[in-house]
Coordinates of C-alpha atoms and ligand atoms in Angstrom, one line a residue:
X1 CA 4.8 3.2 -55.9
X2 CA 4.0 3.9 -52.2
X3 CA 0.3 3.4 -51.4
X4 CA 0.3 7.0 -49.6
X5 CA 2.3 10.0 -49.5
X6 CA 2.3 13.4 -47.8
X7 CA 3.9 15.8 -50.1
X8 CA 7.3 14.7 -50.9
X9 CA 7.2 12.0 -48.3
X10 CA 6.4 8.1 -49.1
X11 CA 4.6 6.6 -46.1
X12 CA 5.3 3.1 -45.1
X13 CA 2.8 0.4 -45.0
X14 CA 0.2 0.0 -42.5
X15 CA 1.3 -1.1 -39.0
X16 CA 5.1 0.2 -39.6
X17 CA 7.8 2.9 -39.3
X18 CA 10.0 4.5 -41.8
X19 CA 12.6 7.1 -41.5
X20 CA 14.4 8.8 -44.4
X21 CA 15.1 12.3 -45.8
X22 CA 13.1 14.6 -48.3
X23 CA 13.5 17.7 -50.1
X24 CA 11.4 20.1 -52.1
X25 CA 12.3 19.2 -55.8
X26 CA 12.4 22.0 -58.5
X27 CA 13.8 24.5 -56.4
X28 CA 17.6 24.5 -56.6
X29 CA 17.9 26.5 -53.2
X30 CA 15.7 24.3 -51.2
X31 CA 17.2 21.1 -53.0
X32 CA 20.6 21.7 -51.4
X33 CA 19.1 20.4 -48.2
X34 CA 17.5 17.0 -47.3
X35 CA 15.3 17.1 -44.2
X36 CA 15.0 14.0 -41.9
X37 CA 11.7 12.5 -41.3
X38 CA 10.1 9.5 -39.4
X39 CA 6.8 8.4 -40.5
X40 CA 4.7 6.0 -38.2
X41 CA 1.7 4.4 -40.1
X42 CA -0.8 3.1 -37.6
X43 CA -2.4 -0.5 -38.0
X44 CA -5.8 1.1 -38.0
X45 CA -7.4 4.3 -39.4
X46 CA -7.2 7.7 -37.6
X47 CA -6.0 11.1 -37.9
X48 CA -2.8 12.4 -39.5
X49 CA -0.7 14.2 -37.2
X50 CA 2.4 16.4 -37.9
X51 CA 5.1 16.6 -35.2
X52 CA 7.8 19.3 -36.1
X53 CA 10.8 20.7 -34.2
X54 CA 13.8 22.9 -35.1
X55 CA 12.1 25.5 -36.8
X56 CA 14.6 27.3 -34.4
X57 CA 17.6 25.3 -35.0
X58 CA 19.4 25.6 -31.6
X59 CA 16.2 24.7 -29.6
X60 CA 17.4 21.3 -28.9
X61 CA 15.0 19.7 -26.4
X62 CA 12.2 20.0 -29.2
X63 CA 14.5 18.4 -31.6
X64 CA 15.3 15.7 -29.4
X65 CA 11.9 14.9 -28.2
X66 CA 10.8 14.7 -31.9
X67 CA 13.3 12.4 -32.6
X68 CA 12.6 10.3 -29.6
X69 CA 8.8 10.3 -30.2
X70 CA 9.4 9.1 -33.7
X71 CA 11.7 6.3 -32.9
X72 CA 9.5 5.0 -29.7
X73 CA 5.9 5.1 -30.9
X74 CA 4.6 1.8 -31.4
X75 CA 2.8 1.5 -34.8
X76 CA 0.5 -1.3 -33.6
X77 CA -0.7 1.6 -31.0
X78 CA -1.0 4.3 -33.4
X79 CA -4.4 5.1 -35.3
X80 CA -3.8 7.0 -38.6
X81 CA -0.3 8.5 -39.3
X82 CA 2.2 10.4 -37.1
X83 CA 4.6 12.2 -39.3
X84 CA 7.8 13.6 -37.5
X85 CA 10.2 16.0 -39.0
X86 CA 12.5 16.8 -36.2
X87 CA 14.5 19.6 -37.7
X88 CA 12.8 22.2 -40.0
X89 CA 15.7 24.8 -39.9
X90 CA 18.2 22.4 -41.6
X91 CA 20.6 25.0 -42.8
X92 CA 20.8 26.3 -39.3
X93 CA 21.6 23.2 -37.1
X94 CA 25.2 22.9 -37.5
X95 CA 25.7 26.6 -37.9
X96 CA 24.2 26.7 -34.3
X97 CA 22.0 29.5 -35.8
X98 CA 20.2 31.6 -33.2
X99 CA 16.6 32.9 -34.2
X100 CA 17.4 32.6 -37.9
X101 CA 18.1 30.6 -40.9
X102 CA 21.6 31.4 -42.3
X103 CA 20.3 31.2 -45.9
X104 CA 18.6 34.7 -45.5
X105 CA 19.0 35.6 -42.0
X106 CA 15.3 35.6 -41.4
X107 CA 13.2 33.8 -38.7
X108 CA 11.5 31.0 -40.3
X109 CA 8.7 31.3 -37.7
X110 CA 7.7 34.6 -39.0
X111 CA 7.5 33.9 -42.7
X112 CA 4.3 31.6 -43.0
X113 CA 2.3 31.3 -45.4
X114 CA 5.4 32.1 -47.4
X115 CA 5.6 32.9 -51.0
X116 CA 6.3 30.6 -54.1
X117 CA 8.5 33.1 -55.6
X118 CA 10.1 34.7 -52.5
X119 CA 13.3 34.2 -50.4
X120 CA 14.7 31.0 -49.3
X121 CA 12.6 31.1 -46.2
X122 CA 9.4 32.2 -47.8
X123 CA 9.8 29.6 -50.3
X124 CA 10.4 26.7 -47.8
X125 CA 7.3 28.2 -45.7
X126 CA 5.2 28.0 -48.8
X127 CA 6.4 24.6 -49.9
X128 CA 6.0 23.0 -46.2
X129 CA 2.8 24.6 -45.6
X130 CA 1.1 23.6 -49.0
X131 CA 2.6 20.2 -49.5
X132 CA 2.8 18.9 -45.9
X133 CA 1.0 20.9 -43.1
X134 CA -2.4 21.5 -44.7
X135 CA -2.6 17.7 -45.5
X136 CA -2.4 16.9 -41.8
X137 CA -5.5 17.1 -39.3
X138 CA -3.4 18.2 -36.2
X139 CA 0.1 19.8 -35.9
X140 CA 2.4 20.2 -32.9
X141 CA 5.5 22.4 -33.1
X142 CA 8.2 21.7 -30.6
X143 CA 10.3 24.6 -29.3
X144 CA 12.6 25.5 -26.3
X145 CA 14.2 28.7 -25.2
X146 CA 16.7 29.3 -28.1
X147 CA 20.6 29.2 -27.4
X148 CA 20.6 32.1 -25.1
X149 CA 17.0 32.0 -23.5
X150 CA 15.6 30.3 -20.6
X151 CA 12.1 29.7 -20.3
X152 CA 9.4 28.2 -17.8
X153 CA 7.4 25.6 -20.0
X154 CA 4.2 26.9 -21.9
X155 CA 2.2 26.4 -24.8
X156 CA 1.0 28.8 -27.5
X157 CA -2.0 28.6 -29.8
X158 CA -4.1 30.8 -32.0
X159 CA -7.9 31.3 -31.9
X160 CA -9.5 30.9 -35.3
X161 CA -12.9 32.1 -34.8
X162 CA -14.1 28.6 -35.8
X163 CA -15.7 27.2 -32.8
X164 CA -15.1 23.5 -33.8
X165 CA -11.6 24.1 -34.9
X166 CA -10.9 26.1 -31.7
X167 CA -12.3 23.3 -29.5
X168 CA -9.7 20.9 -31.1
X169 CA -6.9 23.4 -30.7
X170 CA -7.8 23.9 -27.1
X171 CA -8.2 20.1 -26.3
X172 CA -4.7 19.8 -27.6
X173 CA -3.0 22.5 -25.6
X174 CA -4.7 21.5 -22.6
X175 CA -3.5 17.9 -22.8
X176 CA 0.1 19.0 -23.1
X177 CA 0.1 19.5 -19.3
X178 CA 1.9 22.9 -19.1
X179 CA 1.3 25.5 -16.4
X180 CA 1.0 28.4 -18.5
X181 CA -0.8 29.1 -22.0
X182 CA -0.4 32.0 -24.5
X183 CA -3.8 32.3 -26.6
X184 CA -3.3 34.7 -29.4
X185 CA -6.1 36.3 -31.4
X186 CA -6.8 35.8 -35.0
X187 CA -5.0 39.3 -35.5
X188 CA -2.0 38.0 -33.4
X189 CA 0.9 40.3 -32.6
X190 CA 3.6 38.2 -34.2
X191 CA 2.1 37.0 -37.3
X192 CA 3.7 34.4 -39.8
X193 CA 4.2 31.6 -37.1
X194 CA 3.7 28.0 -38.4
X195 CA 1.4 27.0 -35.6
X196 CA -0.8 30.1 -36.3
X197 CA -0.9 30.0 -40.1
X198 CA -1.5 26.2 -39.8
X199 CA -4.3 26.8 -37.5
X200 CA -5.8 29.6 -40.0
X201 CA -5.6 26.9 -42.8
X202 CA -7.8 24.4 -40.8
X203 CA -5.1 22.3 -39.1
X204 CA -5.4 22.0 -35.5
X205 CA -2.2 23.2 -34.3
X206 CA -0.3 24.5 -31.3
X207 CA 3.3 25.1 -30.1
X208 CA 5.0 23.8 -26.8
X209 CA 8.1 25.4 -25.2
X210 CA 10.3 23.3 -22.8
X211 CA 13.9 23.8 -21.9
X212 CA 16.4 26.3 -23.6
X213 CA 20.0 27.5 -23.2
X214 CA 21.4 25.0 -25.7
X215 CA 21.1 22.2 -23.1
X216 CA 19.8 18.7 -23.5
X217 CA 18.4 18.4 -20.0
X218 CA 16.5 15.2 -19.7
X219 CA 13.5 16.4 -17.7
X220 CA 13.0 19.1 -20.6
X221 CA 12.8 16.5 -23.2
X222 CA 10.9 14.1 -21.1
X223 CA 8.2 16.9 -20.5
X224 CA 7.9 17.2 -24.4
X225 CA 7.7 13.6 -24.9
X226 CA 4.9 13.1 -22.1
X227 CA 3.1 16.2 -23.3
X228 CA 3.0 15.1 -27.0
X229 CA 2.1 11.6 -26.0
X230 CA -0.9 12.8 -23.9
X231 CA -1.8 14.9 -26.9
X232 CA -1.8 11.9 -29.3
X233 CA -4.0 10.0 -27.0
X234 CA -6.4 12.5 -26.2
X235 CA -7.2 13.3 -30.0
X236 CA -7.4 9.4 -30.7
X237 CA -4.1 9.0 -32.8
X238 CA -2.7 6.7 -30.1
X239 CA -4.2 3.8 -28.1
X240 CA -4.6 4.3 -24.5
X241 CA -6.3 6.6 -21.9
X242 CA -5.0 10.2 -21.9
X243 CA -3.7 11.4 -18.3
X244 CA -6.2 13.8 -16.8
X245 CA -4.0 16.9 -16.5
X246 CA -4.7 20.2 -15.1
X247 CA -5.4 22.8 -18.0
X248 CA -2.9 25.7 -18.3
X249 CA -3.6 29.2 -17.0
X250 CA -4.0 31.2 -19.8
X251 CA -2.4 34.6 -19.7
X252 CA -4.0 37.7 -21.0
X253 CA -1.0 39.0 -23.1
X254 CA 2.3 38.0 -24.3
X255 CA 4.6 41.1 -23.6
X256 CA 8.1 41.2 -24.9
X257 CA 10.5 43.7 -23.2
X258 CA 13.2 45.2 -25.4
X259 CA 16.3 47.1 -24.4
X260 CA 16.4 50.8 -25.3
X261 CA 20.0 50.8 -25.4
X262 CA 23.1 48.8 -26.2
X263 CA 24.6 47.3 -23.0
X264 CA 25.2 44.5 -20.7
X265 CA 22.4 43.0 -19.1
X266 CA 22.0 42.3 -15.4
X267 CA 18.7 40.5 -14.8
X268 CA 16.9 41.0 -11.3
X269 CA 14.3 38.3 -11.8
X270 CA 14.1 34.6 -13.0
X271 CA 11.8 32.6 -15.1
X272 CA 8.5 31.6 -13.4
X273 CA 8.7 34.4 -11.0
X274 CA 5.6 36.5 -10.6
X275 CA 6.3 40.3 -11.2
X276 CA 4.1 43.4 -10.8
X277 CA 4.1 46.3 -13.2
X278 CA 6.6 48.8 -12.3
X279 CA 8.9 46.2 -10.6
X280 CA 12.8 46.5 -11.5
X281 CA 13.3 43.4 -13.7
X282 CA 17.0 44.3 -14.7
X283 CA 19.6 46.8 -15.4
X284 CA 21.9 47.5 -18.5
X285 CA 25.3 49.0 -17.9
X286 CA 27.9 49.9 -20.4
X287 CA 31.3 48.0 -21.2
X288 CA 33.0 50.0 -18.0
X289 CA 29.9 49.2 -15.7
X290 CA 28.2 52.8 -15.8
X291 CA 24.5 52.4 -15.4
X292 CA 22.5 53.0 -18.8
X293 CA 19.0 52.0 -18.0
X294 CA 17.0 50.2 -15.3
X295 CA 14.2 48.1 -16.8
X296 CA 10.7 47.8 -15.2
X297 CA 8.0 45.1 -15.9
X298 CA 5.6 46.6 -18.6
X299 CA 2.8 44.5 -16.9
X300 CA 2.0 42.2 -14.2
X301 CA 2.3 38.6 -14.6
X302 CA 4.4 35.7 -14.8
X303 CA 8.0 35.8 -16.4
X304 CA 7.8 33.2 -19.2
X305 CA 11.4 33.8 -20.8
X306 CA 14.5 35.6 -20.4
X307 CA 17.5 36.1 -22.5
X308 CA 20.4 34.6 -20.7
X309 CA 23.2 36.4 -22.6
X310 CA 24.4 39.6 -21.2
X311 CA 25.4 41.1 -24.6
X312 CA 22.3 42.9 -25.7
X313 CA 22.0 45.2 -28.8
X314 CA 19.7 48.4 -28.8
X315 CA 16.3 47.1 -29.4
X316 CA 17.4 43.6 -28.3
X317 CA 15.1 41.3 -26.7
X318 CA 15.2 40.8 -22.9
X319 CA 12.4 38.9 -21.6
X320 CA 8.6 38.2 -21.9
X321 CA 5.9 38.6 -19.3
X322 CA 2.6 36.7 -19.6
X323 CA 0.1 39.2 -18.3
X324 CA -2.4 38.4 -15.5
X325 CA -3.9 41.7 -15.0
X326 CA -7.8 41.7 -14.3
Ligands
ZN401 ZN1 11.5 28.9 -31.2

């Protein structure tokens, strides 16, 4: 018997690393898959930290950074336990699924806390949350822009109303070193995210975005690795003095712009640009180039992400602005 487990995952002896796979037994749909993990058990006591990635299966910089962190953290320098699950959307990876999980075509990052008797994604969310996430002290979920998205790096976290927990969450988000942060309210506009529901269950949690477009660009991977390493140091999970990084600017809103028509999207802005409310941010034309719609910034702020595919369905996502009004 292993001397310590996290849900279905057996941890290695103190001061060592283990890699392997796990599944959620007793559920035929989930048991079709085996999820990879890397567990690092520190030589000394400390917090239990969960690092996840790939809840969106084509966000490769997050997945690659999680693997790299798992393989390179020195167990003699770790305090407590770091558990890395580098690919949550296991069904979607080799399918190159954008946004969704091919088992039910739902976005796994909208389904938490899930349901024990629900769809594939709801059952996965329920088992992951109850058996793994809520047994951890802190959780970091690594993302990128999806296969058809470009972004400027940012972090996202949820306020819970619990001052001590919110302080721990803010400490983590500040230590990542991002330029921008989205801080959502307890009644957040996109419920069901892993980081948000984890926080509401008492786990100090955050999400970090770096890279995108299906590309493994070294600087984007390195940003995640550096950010997570600094978080681990700042919360006492890793030896060493954390770098003093500038805290991110917290935006007032996270406004997603959707297309009123089906058409070809020609953006007029780029990620990281500052826009003013009413500025033209792009145009949509039909399949012979006739103009269909001119899109305007719905708020003033910074362009956090943009869809890079020109093929846009009606109500399809185009871009997001982090509001910086008043
Ligand atoms: Zn994502």
